[in-house]
Amino acid sequence: MDKKKSVLAIGTLLLATAVFSETGFATSGNDDYKAIIQTPSTQIPSASRYGFFNVQLNPGQTETLPVDLTNLSDHPITIDIKKGVAGTSSMGSVVYTTQKWPAARFNHWQANISDGINLPTDKVTIQPGETSTYKATLTMPEKAITGQIAGGLSFTEENQHHSAAASGKGLALNNTFIYEIAVVAQNNLNPITPKMTIDNVQAENTAGQTAFSVDLKNVSPTFANTVTVDADITGPNGVHYRNKQKMMQFAPNTSINWQVWANGKKVPAGEYKVKVDAYWGKDAAGTYSDADETKFKYHTSYVQQTHISDERAKNLADKDGLAKLKQGLAPIYKVLIAAVLLLVLLGLWFFLVKRREVTLEWLDENNQVVSRESVKASRVRHYDVDLSDNQQVVNADQGKIKLKDRTLIVDGRVHVIYIQTLAR
C-alpha cells in the first residue's frame, strides 16, 4: 500500500452555510488534538514506522488497535469515532472511513473489514493536556483470506471552530480536521499480483453531463498503486474525446466508473472506436511504457467498436445541461466579451492616448502671473518645455511632474503647472 495514502485530505465547499470545510490529517499548530497509533505486536515489519495499522493475524484472531488521543487545547474536547471499509473514489484515491459505498463498488469481495472492527464507544471526552488511549479491536474473518482487507478509523473533534473571520460580507474559512487512520489486515505475507480490468465503456449522462463511462476494476485482494489510465475515443465527423489520469490508487477488490467527459460537446449518432489503456505498478525496470515513456510492471488495454443510435444521441443531448448552457449562452458570451474588450480599449485610450488641456503659467519672483499658455498632452503624447537655469516648477503635483535635463515633460496628468522665474 502507498504509505502516502494512509492519511487522506478531502476538501468540501459548503455553499449553503458559506463555510469552507477541509478534512484531513490535522497538523496545524492551532489544532486542538492529535491522534497517534500504538504499534501492535502483529504489525508487519515493513509498516512498523508508518502511522497506520497493517497487521498480520490468523483467521478468527482478535487484535487491539490502540490510538493515543491527546488534547492540545486549554478546554475539554469531545472526539467522535467512526469505522469504515476502504473504497476507491471516482477520482482514483482510497477513502478509508468517510464514505458509504454501494455494494456495486466491490467485486470478488472476501470480507467487509468494518464488520470485524469493534468500537467500545463512538465518542470520548478528553480534558486539557491529557492523553486518552482509545482501544478499538479487529477480529479477522473465521475463514482464511487471500491477500488484504482494508478499512479504517476516523477521529473528529466536535464543534471545531478553527475559523479565519471574514471581513465585510466575505466567506469565513473554517478548517474541520479529521484523523483518518487506515487499518489493513492479512493472514500471511504471500505476495499478490495486483490485477486491473476494463470491462465496459458506454456513453451515458452523469451529473447532467454526457460522458463515456469506463468500468475500471481492481479484481485482486491487494492495493493497485500508481495507476495511469489513458482513454482515446474517436467518432463520426472527426469527433474526438480524450482523458488521461495519473497516480491513481485502488483499494483491494474495488471498482469505479471513470469518466471521459464530452465537456459540452455534441455526441453525434454513429460508430465510435474506444481505446483505453491502464498501467500500474510504476517501476523504472518495468516492461510496459505509457505515452510519456513512463515504465510500469503491469498493463491492460481495452479496444471496442460501439454504436450510438439516433435515439440515444438525442437522449444524451436532451439531458446534457452543460451543452445546453454553452449553446444557449454562446451569443451572450460573445456580446459580453466584445463589450469588455471595448471597455478595455476605451479605458486605454482615455488614460493613455486622450490628450488633455494643461495650463502653463509663468510667474515672476513675486509670484505674479506674467504669461499663460494652454497646451494639450497625454501619457503617450507629451509636450516638452525647455526651462532656463533660473526657472523652477512650483505649486504643482510634484509626483506627476517630470524634469529631465532642464526639460519639463508635460503628460496631461495635471491641469495647471506654475513655472517661476527667479531673480538673478
CSV table of C-alpha atoms in Angstrom, one decimal:
chain,number,residue,atom,x,y,z
A,1,MET,CA,0.0,0.0,0.0
A,2,ASP,CA,1.2,3.5,-0.8
A,3,LYS,CA,2.1,4.9,2.6
A,4,LYS,CA,1.3,8.5,1.5
A,5,LYS,CA,-2.3,7.4,1.2
A,6,SER,CA,-2.7,6.3,4.7
A,7,VAL,CA,-4.0,9.6,5.8
A,8,LEU,CA,-6.3,11.4,3.4
A,9,ALA,CA,-7.3,15.0,2.9
A,10,ILE,CA,-10.7,16.0,1.5
A,11,GLY,CA,-12.0,19.5,0.9
A,12,THR,CA,-15.7,20.3,0.6
A,13,LEU,CA,-17.2,23.8,-0.1
A,14,LEU,CA,-20.4,24.1,1.8
A,15,LEU,CA,-22.2,26.8,-0.1
A,16,ALA,CA,-25.4,26.6,2.0
A,17,THR,CA,-23.5,27.7,5.1
A,18,ALA,CA,-20.8,29.8,3.4
A,19,VAL,CA,-18.1,27.8,5.1
A,20,PHE,CA,-15.1,26.0,3.7
A,21,SER,CA,-14.6,22.7,5.4
A,22,GLU,CA,-11.4,20.7,5.0
A,23,THR,CA,-10.9,17.2,6.4
A,24,GLY,CA,-7.5,15.5,6.7
A,25,PHE,CA,-4.6,14.8,8.9
A,26,ALA,CA,-4.5,17.5,11.5
A,27,THR,CA,-1.1,19.0,11.6
A,28,SER,CA,-1.6,22.8,12.2
A,29,GLY,CA,-0.3,24.4,15.3
A,30,ASN,CA,-3.9,25.6,16.0
A,31,ASP,CA,-5.3,22.0,16.2
A,32,ASP,CA,-6.9,21.0,19.5
A,33,TYR,CA,-5.9,17.4,19.3
A,34,LYS,CA,-3.7,14.7,17.7
A,35,ALA,CA,-4.1,11.0,17.1
A,36,ILE,CA,-1.1,8.6,17.1
A,37,ILE,CA,-1.3,4.8,16.9
A,38,GLN,CA,0.4,2.5,19.3
A,39,THR,CA,2.1,-0.2,17.1
A,40,PRO,CA,0.7,-3.6,17.9
A,41,SER,CA,3.0,-6.7,18.0
A,42,THR,CA,1.2,-8.1,15.0
A,43,GLN,CA,2.2,-5.1,12.8
A,44,ILE,CA,4.1,-6.3,9.8
A,45,PRO,CA,7.8,-5.3,9.9
A,46,SER,CA,7.7,-3.2,6.7
A,47,ALA,CA,4.9,-1.0,8.2
A,48,SER,CA,6.4,-0.5,11.7
A,49,ARG,CA,7.4,3.1,11.0
A,50,TYR,CA,4.1,4.2,9.5
A,51,GLY,CA,1.2,5.9,11.1
A,52,PHE,CA,-1.5,3.3,10.3
A,53,PHE,CA,-2.3,-0.3,11.2
A,54,ASN,CA,-1.1,-3.0,8.9
A,55,VAL,CA,-1.4,-6.3,10.8
A,56,GLN,CA,-0.9,-10.0,10.2
A,57,LEU,CA,-3.5,-12.1,12.0
A,58,ASN,CA,-4.7,-15.7,11.9
A,59,PRO,CA,-8.3,-16.5,10.9
A,60,GLY,CA,-10.6,-15.6,13.8
A,61,GLN,CA,-7.8,-13.8,15.8
A,62,THR,CA,-8.6,-10.6,17.6
A,63,GLU,CA,-6.1,-7.7,17.9
A,64,THR,CA,-6.4,-4.4,19.8
A,65,LEU,CA,-5.9,-1.2,17.8
A,66,PRO,CA,-4.8,1.4,20.3
A,67,VAL,CA,-4.7,5.1,19.4
A,68,ASP,CA,-3.4,7.8,21.7
A,69,LEU,CA,-5.7,10.9,21.6
A,70,THR,CA,-4.1,14.0,23.0
A,71,ASN,CA,-6.0,17.2,23.9
A,72,LEU,CA,-3.7,20.1,23.0
A,73,SER,CA,-6.1,22.8,23.9
A,74,ASP,CA,-7.0,24.6,27.1
A,75,HIS,CA,-10.5,23.3,27.3
A,76,PRO,CA,-12.2,19.9,27.3
A,77,ILE,CA,-12.9,18.4,23.8
A,78,THR,CA,-15.1,15.6,22.6
A,79,ILE,CA,-13.9,13.4,19.7
A,80,ASP,CA,-16.3,11.3,17.6
A,81,ILE,CA,-15.0,7.9,16.4
A,82,LYS,CA,-16.2,6.1,13.3
A,83,LYS,CA,-15.1,3.0,11.4
A,84,GLY,CA,-15.3,2.1,7.7
A,85,VAL,CA,-14.3,-0.1,4.8
A,86,ALA,CA,-11.8,1.1,2.2
A,87,GLY,CA,-13.2,2.0,-1.2
A,88,THR,CA,-11.9,3.9,-4.2
A,89,SER,CA,-13.3,7.3,-5.1
A,90,SER,CA,-14.3,8.2,-8.6
A,91,MET,CA,-11.1,10.3,-8.8
A,92,GLY,CA,-9.0,7.3,-8.1
A,93,SER,CA,-8.0,7.7,-4.5
A,94,VAL,CA,-8.5,5.4,-1.5
A,95,VAL,CA,-11.0,6.6,1.1
A,96,TYR,CA,-11.0,4.5,4.4
A,97,THR,CA,-13.9,5.7,6.6
A,98,THR,CA,-15.6,8.9,5.4
A,99,GLN,CA,-17.8,7.5,2.7
A,100,LYS,CA,-20.6,4.9,2.5
A,101,TRP,CA,-20.0,2.7,-0.5
A,102,PRO,CA,-22.7,0.9,-2.6
A,103,ALA,CA,-22.2,-2.8,-2.9
A,104,ALA,CA,-21.6,-2.4,-6.7
A,105,ARG,CA,-18.3,-0.7,-5.9
A,106,PHE,CA,-16.8,-4.0,-4.7
A,107,ASN,CA,-16.0,-7.2,-6.7
A,108,HIS,CA,-14.8,-10.7,-5.6
A,109,TRP,CA,-15.0,-9.3,-2.1
A,110,GLN,CA,-13.8,-11.7,0.6
A,111,ALA,CA,-15.0,-9.8,3.7
A,112,ASN,CA,-16.0,-6.4,5.0
A,113,ILE,CA,-13.3,-5.5,7.4
A,114,SER,CA,-15.7,-3.0,9.1
A,115,ASP,CA,-17.8,-5.9,10.3
A,116,GLY,CA,-14.8,-7.1,12.3
A,117,ILE,CA,-13.9,-3.7,13.8
A,118,ASN,CA,-15.4,-3.1,17.2
A,119,LEU,CA,-15.7,0.4,18.7
A,120,PRO,CA,-16.0,0.4,22.5
A,121,THR,CA,-17.7,3.8,22.2
A,122,ASP,CA,-18.4,6.3,19.4
A,123,LYS,CA,-17.1,9.3,21.3
A,124,VAL,CA,-14.6,10.2,24.0
A,125,THR,CA,-14.1,13.4,26.1
A,126,ILE,CA,-10.6,14.4,26.9
A,127,GLN,CA,-9.5,17.1,29.4
A,128,PRO,CA,-7.0,19.8,28.6
A,129,GLY,CA,-3.4,18.5,28.2
A,130,GLU,CA,-4.5,14.9,28.8
A,131,THR,CA,-3.9,11.8,26.6
A,132,SER,CA,-6.5,9.1,26.4
A,133,THR,CA,-5.8,5.7,24.7
A,134,TYR,CA,-8.7,4.6,22.6
A,135,LYS,CA,-8.8,0.8,22.1
A,136,ALA,CA,-10.7,-0.5,19.1
A,137,THR,CA,-10.4,-4.1,18.3
A,138,LEU,CA,-10.2,-6.0,15.0
A,139,THR,CA,-11.4,-9.6,14.7
A,140,MET,CA,-10.4,-11.4,11.5
A,141,PRO,CA,-12.9,-13.5,9.5
A,142,GLU,CA,-13.1,-17.1,10.6
A,143,LYS,CA,-12.4,-18.3,7.1
A,144,ALA,CA,-8.9,-17.7,5.8
A,145,ILE,CA,-8.5,-14.8,3.3
A,146,THR,CA,-6.1,-14.3,0.4
A,147,GLY,CA,-4.2,-11.0,0.3
A,148,GLN,CA,-5.5,-8.0,2.2
A,149,ILE,CA,-8.7,-6.5,3.5
A,150,ALA,CA,-8.7,-2.8,4.3
A,151,GLY,CA,-10.7,-0.1,6.2
A,152,GLY,CA,-10.0,2.5,8.8
A,153,LEU,CA,-10.8,4.5,11.9
A,154,SER,CA,-11.6,8.2,11.9
A,155,PHE,CA,-11.4,10.7,14.8
A,156,THR,CA,-13.2,14.1,14.6
A,157,GLU,CA,-13.4,16.8,17.2
A,158,GLU,CA,-16.9,18.0,17.8
A,159,ASN,CA,-17.7,21.7,17.3
A,160,GLN,CA,-14.5,22.7,15.7
A,161,HIS,CA,-14.1,26.4,15.2
A,162,HIS,CA,-10.7,27.0,13.6
A,163,SER,CA,-12.1,29.9,11.6
A,164,ALA,CA,-10.5,32.8,9.9
A,165,ALA,CA,-13.1,35.6,10.4
A,166,ALA,CA,-14.2,37.1,7.2
A,167,SER,CA,-14.1,40.8,6.5
A,168,GLY,CA,-17.2,42.5,5.2
A,169,LYS,CA,-19.5,40.1,3.5
A,170,GLY,CA,-16.9,37.5,2.5
A,171,LEU,CA,-16.8,33.8,3.3
A,172,ALA,CA,-15.4,32.6,6.6
A,173,LEU,CA,-12.8,29.9,6.4
A,174,ASN,CA,-13.5,27.0,8.8
A,175,ASN,CA,-11.0,24.1,8.8
A,176,THR,CA,-12.5,20.9,10.1
A,177,PHE,CA,-9.8,18.3,10.7
A,178,ILE,CA,-10.3,14.5,10.7
A,179,TYR,CA,-7.7,12.0,11.5
A,180,GLU,CA,-8.3,9.0,9.2
A,181,ILE,CA,-6.1,6.1,10.2
A,182,ALA,CA,-6.0,3.1,7.8
A,183,VAL,CA,-6.5,-0.4,9.0
A,184,VAL,CA,-5.0,-3.1,6.7
A,185,ALA,CA,-5.0,-6.8,7.6
A,186,GLN,CA,-3.9,-10.1,6.2
A,187,ASN,CA,-3.4,-13.8,7.2
A,188,ASN,CA,0.0,-14.1,5.6
A,189,LEU,CA,2.6,-12.1,3.6
A,190,ASN,CA,2.4,-14.2,0.4
A,191,PRO,CA,2.9,-11.8,-2.5
A,192,ILE,CA,-0.2,-11.0,-4.5
A,193,THR,CA,0.0,-9.6,-8.0
A,194,PRO,CA,-2.5,-6.7,-8.5
A,195,LYS,CA,-4.8,-7.2,-11.4
A,196,MET,CA,-6.8,-4.5,-13.1
A,197,THR,CA,-9.6,-5.0,-15.7
A,198,ILE,CA,-11.5,-2.7,-18.0
A,199,ASP,CA,-14.9,-4.3,-18.5
A,200,ASN,CA,-17.1,-1.9,-20.4
A,201,VAL,CA,-17.3,1.6,-21.9
A,202,GLN,CA,-20.6,3.3,-22.7
A,203,ALA,CA,-22.0,6.8,-23.3
A,204,GLU,CA,-24.3,7.9,-20.5
A,205,ASN,CA,-25.5,11.0,-18.7
A,206,THR,CA,-23.7,11.6,-15.4
A,207,ALA,CA,-24.5,14.5,-13.2
A,208,GLY,CA,-26.2,16.3,-16.0
A,209,GLN,CA,-23.3,15.9,-18.5
A,210,THR,CA,-22.5,13.5,-21.3
A,211,ALA,CA,-19.6,11.2,-20.7
A,212,PHE,CA,-18.2,7.9,-21.8
A,213,SER,CA,-18.1,5.8,-18.6
A,214,VAL,CA,-15.3,3.3,-18.2
A,215,ASP,CA,-15.7,0.5,-15.7
A,216,LEU,CA,-12.3,0.1,-14.0
A,217,LYS,CA,-11.8,-2.7,-11.6
A,218,ASN,CA,-9.1,-3.9,-9.2
A,219,VAL,CA,-10.1,-7.6,-9.1
A,220,SER,CA,-7.3,-8.5,-6.7
A,221,PRO,CA,-7.2,-8.6,-2.9
A,222,THR,CA,-4.4,-6.1,-2.7
A,223,PHE,CA,-3.8,-2.4,-3.5
A,224,ALA,CA,-3.2,-1.4,-7.1
A,225,ASN,CA,-0.8,1.6,-6.9
A,226,THR,CA,0.5,4.3,-9.3
A,227,VAL,CA,-2.3,3.6,-11.8
A,228,THR,CA,-2.4,5.6,-15.0
A,229,VAL,CA,-5.5,5.4,-17.3
A,230,ASP,CA,-5.4,6.7,-20.8
A,231,ALA,CA,-8.6,6.8,-22.9
A,232,ASP,CA,-9.0,7.8,-26.6
A,233,ILE,CA,-12.4,7.8,-28.2
A,234,THR,CA,-13.0,8.8,-31.9
A,235,GLY,CA,-16.4,9.0,-33.6
A,236,PRO,CA,-18.1,10.2,-36.7
A,237,ASN,CA,-17.2,13.5,-38.4
A,238,GLY,CA,-13.9,13.7,-36.6
A,239,VAL,CA,-15.3,14.0,-33.1
A,240,HIS,CA,-12.6,13.1,-30.5
A,241,TYR,CA,-12.7,12.7,-26.8
A,242,ARG,CA,-9.6,12.1,-24.6
A,243,ASN,CA,-8.8,11.8,-20.9
A,244,LYS,CA,-5.7,10.7,-19.1
A,245,GLN,CA,-5.2,10.5,-15.3
A,246,LYS,CA,-2.0,9.5,-13.4
A,247,MET,CA,-1.1,8.4,-9.9
A,248,MET,CA,-4.4,6.7,-9.1
A,249,GLN,CA,-4.7,4.1,-6.3
A,250,PHE,CA,-7.3,1.4,-6.0
A,251,ALA,CA,-8.3,-0.4,-2.7
A,252,PRO,CA,-8.5,-4.2,-2.8
A,253,ASN,CA,-11.4,-5.6,-4.8
A,254,THR,CA,-12.9,-2.2,-5.7
A,255,SER,CA,-14.1,-0.6,-8.9
A,256,ILE,CA,-15.1,2.8,-10.2
A,257,ASN,CA,-16.8,4.3,-13.2
A,258,TRP,CA,-14.1,6.6,-14.6
A,259,GLN,CA,-15.4,9.3,-17.0
A,260,VAL,CA,-14.2,10.6,-20.3
A,261,TRP,CA,-16.2,13.8,-20.3
A,262,ALA,CA,-17.7,15.3,-23.5
A,263,ASN,CA,-17.3,18.8,-21.9
A,264,GLY,CA,-20.4,20.1,-23.5
A,265,LYS,CA,-19.5,18.9,-27.0
A,266,LYS,CA,-22.2,17.1,-29.1
A,267,VAL,CA,-22.0,13.3,-29.1
A,268,PRO,CA,-23.5,12.5,-32.6
A,269,ALA,CA,-25.0,9.2,-33.6
A,270,GLY,CA,-22.7,6.8,-35.4
A,271,GLU,CA,-19.8,4.4,-34.9
A,272,TYR,CA,-17.2,5.0,-32.2
A,273,LYS,CA,-13.8,3.5,-31.6
A,274,VAL,CA,-12.9,3.2,-28.0
A,275,LYS,CA,-9.3,2.5,-26.8
A,276,VAL,CA,-8.4,2.5,-23.1
A,277,ASP,CA,-5.1,1.6,-21.6
A,278,ALA,CA,-4.4,1.1,-17.9
A,279,TYR,CA,-0.9,0.9,-16.4
A,280,TRP,CA,0.0,0.2,-12.8
A,281,GLY,CA,3.0,-0.7,-10.6
A,282,LYS,CA,5.3,2.2,-11.7
A,283,ASP,CA,8.8,0.8,-12.0
A,284,ALA,CA,11.9,2.0,-13.9
A,285,ALA,CA,12.6,-1.6,-14.9
A,286,GLY,CA,9.0,-2.3,-15.9
A,287,THR,CA,8.1,-4.0,-19.1
A,288,TYR,CA,5.4,-1.6,-20.3
A,289,SER,CA,5.6,2.1,-21.2
A,290,ASP,CA,2.8,4.7,-21.4
A,291,ALA,CA,2.6,7.5,-23.9
A,292,ASP,CA,5.0,9.5,-21.7
A,293,GLU,CA,7.6,6.7,-21.7
A,294,THR,CA,6.9,6.0,-18.0
A,295,LYS,CA,7.7,2.4,-17.1
A,296,PHE,CA,5.2,0.1,-15.4
A,297,LYS,CA,5.1,-3.6,-14.3
A,298,TYR,CA,1.6,-4.2,-15.4
A,299,HIS,CA,-0.7,-3.2,-18.3
A,300,THR,CA,-4.1,-4.0,-19.8
A,301,SER,CA,-6.0,-2.5,-22.7
A,302,TYR,CA,-9.5,-2.4,-24.0
A,303,VAL,CA,-10.5,-1.8,-27.6
A,304,GLN,CA,-14.1,-1.7,-28.7
A,305,GLN,CA,-16.3,-0.5,-31.5
A,306,THR,CA,-19.6,0.9,-30.2
A,307,HIS,CA,-22.6,2.3,-31.9
A,308,ILE,CA,-24.7,5.3,-30.7
A,309,SER,CA,-28.2,5.3,-32.3
A,310,ASP,CA,-30.0,8.5,-33.3
A,311,GLU,CA,-32.4,8.0,-30.4
A,312,ARG,CA,-29.5,7.5,-27.9
A,313,ALA,CA,-27.7,10.6,-29.2
A,314,LYS,CA,-30.9,12.7,-28.9
A,315,ASN,CA,-31.5,11.4,-25.4
A,316,LEU,CA,-27.9,12.3,-24.3
A,317,ALA,CA,-28.2,15.8,-25.9
A,318,ASP,CA,-31.5,16.4,-24.2
A,319,LYS,CA,-30.1,15.6,-20.8
A,320,ASP,CA,-26.7,17.4,-21.2
A,321,GLY,CA,-27.1,20.6,-19.2
A,322,LEU,CA,-23.6,21.8,-19.9
A,323,ALA,CA,-24.1,21.5,-23.7
A,324,LYS,CA,-27.4,23.4,-23.4
A,325,LEU,CA,-25.7,26.1,-21.3
A,326,LYS,CA,-22.9,26.6,-23.8
A,327,GLN,CA,-25.3,26.7,-26.7
A,328,GLY,CA,-27.8,29.0,-25.1
A,329,LEU,CA,-25.3,31.4,-23.7
A,330,ALA,CA,-22.8,31.4,-26.6
A,331,PRO,CA,-24.2,34.6,-28.3
A,332,ILE,CA,-24.4,36.3,-24.9
A,333,TYR,CA,-20.8,35.3,-24.2
A,334,LYS,CA,-19.7,36.9,-27.5
A,335,VAL,CA,-21.6,40.1,-26.7
A,336,LEU,CA,-20.1,40.3,-23.2
A,337,ILE,CA,-16.6,39.6,-24.4
A,338,ALA,CA,-17.0,42.3,-27.1
A,339,ALA,CA,-18.3,44.7,-24.6
A,340,VAL,CA,-15.4,44.0,-22.2
A,341,LEU,CA,-12.9,44.4,-24.9
A,342,LEU,CA,-14.5,47.7,-26.0
A,343,LEU,CA,-14.4,49.0,-22.4
A,344,VAL,CA,-10.7,48.0,-22.1
A,345,LEU,CA,-9.8,49.7,-25.3
A,346,LEU,CA,-11.8,52.8,-24.3
A,347,GLY,CA,-10.1,52.8,-20.9
A,348,LEU,CA,-6.6,52.5,-22.5
A,349,TRP,CA,-7.5,55.3,-24.9
A,350,PHE,CA,-8.8,57.5,-22.2
A,351,PHE,CA,-5.9,57.1,-19.8
A,352,LEU,CA,-3.0,56.7,-22.3
A,353,VAL,CA,-3.9,58.4,-25.6
A,354,LYS,CA,-6.6,61.0,-25.0
A,355,ARG,CA,-4.9,64.5,-24.8
A,356,ARG,CA,-6.0,66.8,-22.0
A,357,GLU,CA,-5.6,70.6,-21.8
A,358,VAL,CA,-2.9,71.8,-19.4
A,359,THR,CA,-2.4,75.4,-18.5
A,360,LEU,CA,1.2,76.7,-18.1
A,361,GLU,CA,1.5,79.9,-16.1
A,362,TRP,CA,4.8,81.7,-15.8
A,363,LEU,CA,5.4,83.6,-12.6
A,364,ASP,CA,7.9,86.3,-11.7
A,365,GLU,CA,10.0,86.3,-8.5
A,366,ASN,CA,6.9,87.8,-6.7
A,367,ASN,CA,4.6,85.0,-7.8
A,368,GLN,CA,2.7,87.3,-10.2
A,369,VAL,CA,1.5,85.8,-13.4
A,370,VAL,CA,3.4,87.2,-16.3
A,371,SER,CA,2.4,84.8,-19.0
A,372,ARG,CA,-0.1,82.0,-19.6
A,373,GLU,CA,-0.3,79.2,-22.2
A,374,SER,CA,-2.7,76.3,-22.9
A,375,VAL,CA,-1.2,73.0,-24.3
A,376,LYS,CA,-2.6,69.5,-24.8
A,377,ALA,CA,-0.8,66.4,-23.8
A,378,SER,CA,-1.4,62.7,-22.9
A,379,ARG,CA,0.7,59.9,-21.3
A,380,VAL,CA,2.0,58.8,-24.7
A,381,ARG,CA,2.0,62.2,-26.4
A,382,HIS,CA,3.9,64.6,-24.3
A,383,TYR,CA,4.5,68.4,-24.5
A,384,ASP,CA,8.0,69.4,-23.6
A,385,VAL,CA,9.0,72.8,-22.2
A,386,ASP,CA,12.7,73.9,-22.0
A,387,LEU,CA,13.5,75.7,-18.8
A,388,SER,CA,16.3,78.2,-18.3
A,389,ASP,CA,18.7,77.9,-15.4
A,390,ASN,CA,16.8,80.4,-13.2
A,391,GLN,CA,13.3,78.8,-13.8
A,392,GLN,CA,11.7,76.3,-11.5
A,393,VAL,CA,8.3,74.5,-11.3
A,394,VAL,CA,6.3,75.4,-8.2
A,395,ASN,CA,2.9,74.7,-6.7
A,396,ALA,CA,2.2,71.7,-8.8
A,397,ASP,CA,1.8,68.0,-8.1
A,398,GLN,CA,5.5,67.0,-7.9
A,399,GLY,CA,4.7,63.3,-8.1
A,400,LYS,CA,3.2,63.9,-11.6
A,401,ILE,CA,5.9,66.3,-12.8
A,402,LYS,CA,8.8,65.0,-14.7
A,403,LEU,CA,12.0,67.0,-15.3
A,404,LYS,CA,14.9,65.8,-17.5
A,405,ASP,CA,17.9,67.9,-18.2
A,406,ARG,CA,16.0,71.2,-17.6
A,407,THR,CA,13.2,69.9,-19.8
A,408,LEU,CA,9.7,69.9,-18.3
A,409,ILE,CA,7.8,66.9,-19.7
A,410,VAL,CA,4.0,67.5,-19.7
A,411,ASP,CA,2.0,64.3,-20.0
A,412,GLY,CA,-1.5,65.6,-19.2
A,413,ARG,CA,-1.9,64.4,-15.7
A,414,VAL,CA,-2.2,67.9,-14.1
A,415,HIS,CA,-4.4,70.8,-15.0
A,416,VAL,CA,-2.1,73.7,-14.1
A,417,ILE,CA,1.7,74.0,-13.9
A,418,TYR,CA,3.4,77.1,-12.5
A,419,ILE,CA,6.8,78.0,-13.7
A,420,GLN,CA,8.6,80.7,-11.7
A,421,THR,CA,11.4,82.8,-12.8
A,422,LEU,CA,13.8,83.6,-10.0
A,423,ALA,CA,15.6,86.9,-9.5
A,424,ARG,CA,19.2,86.9,-10.6
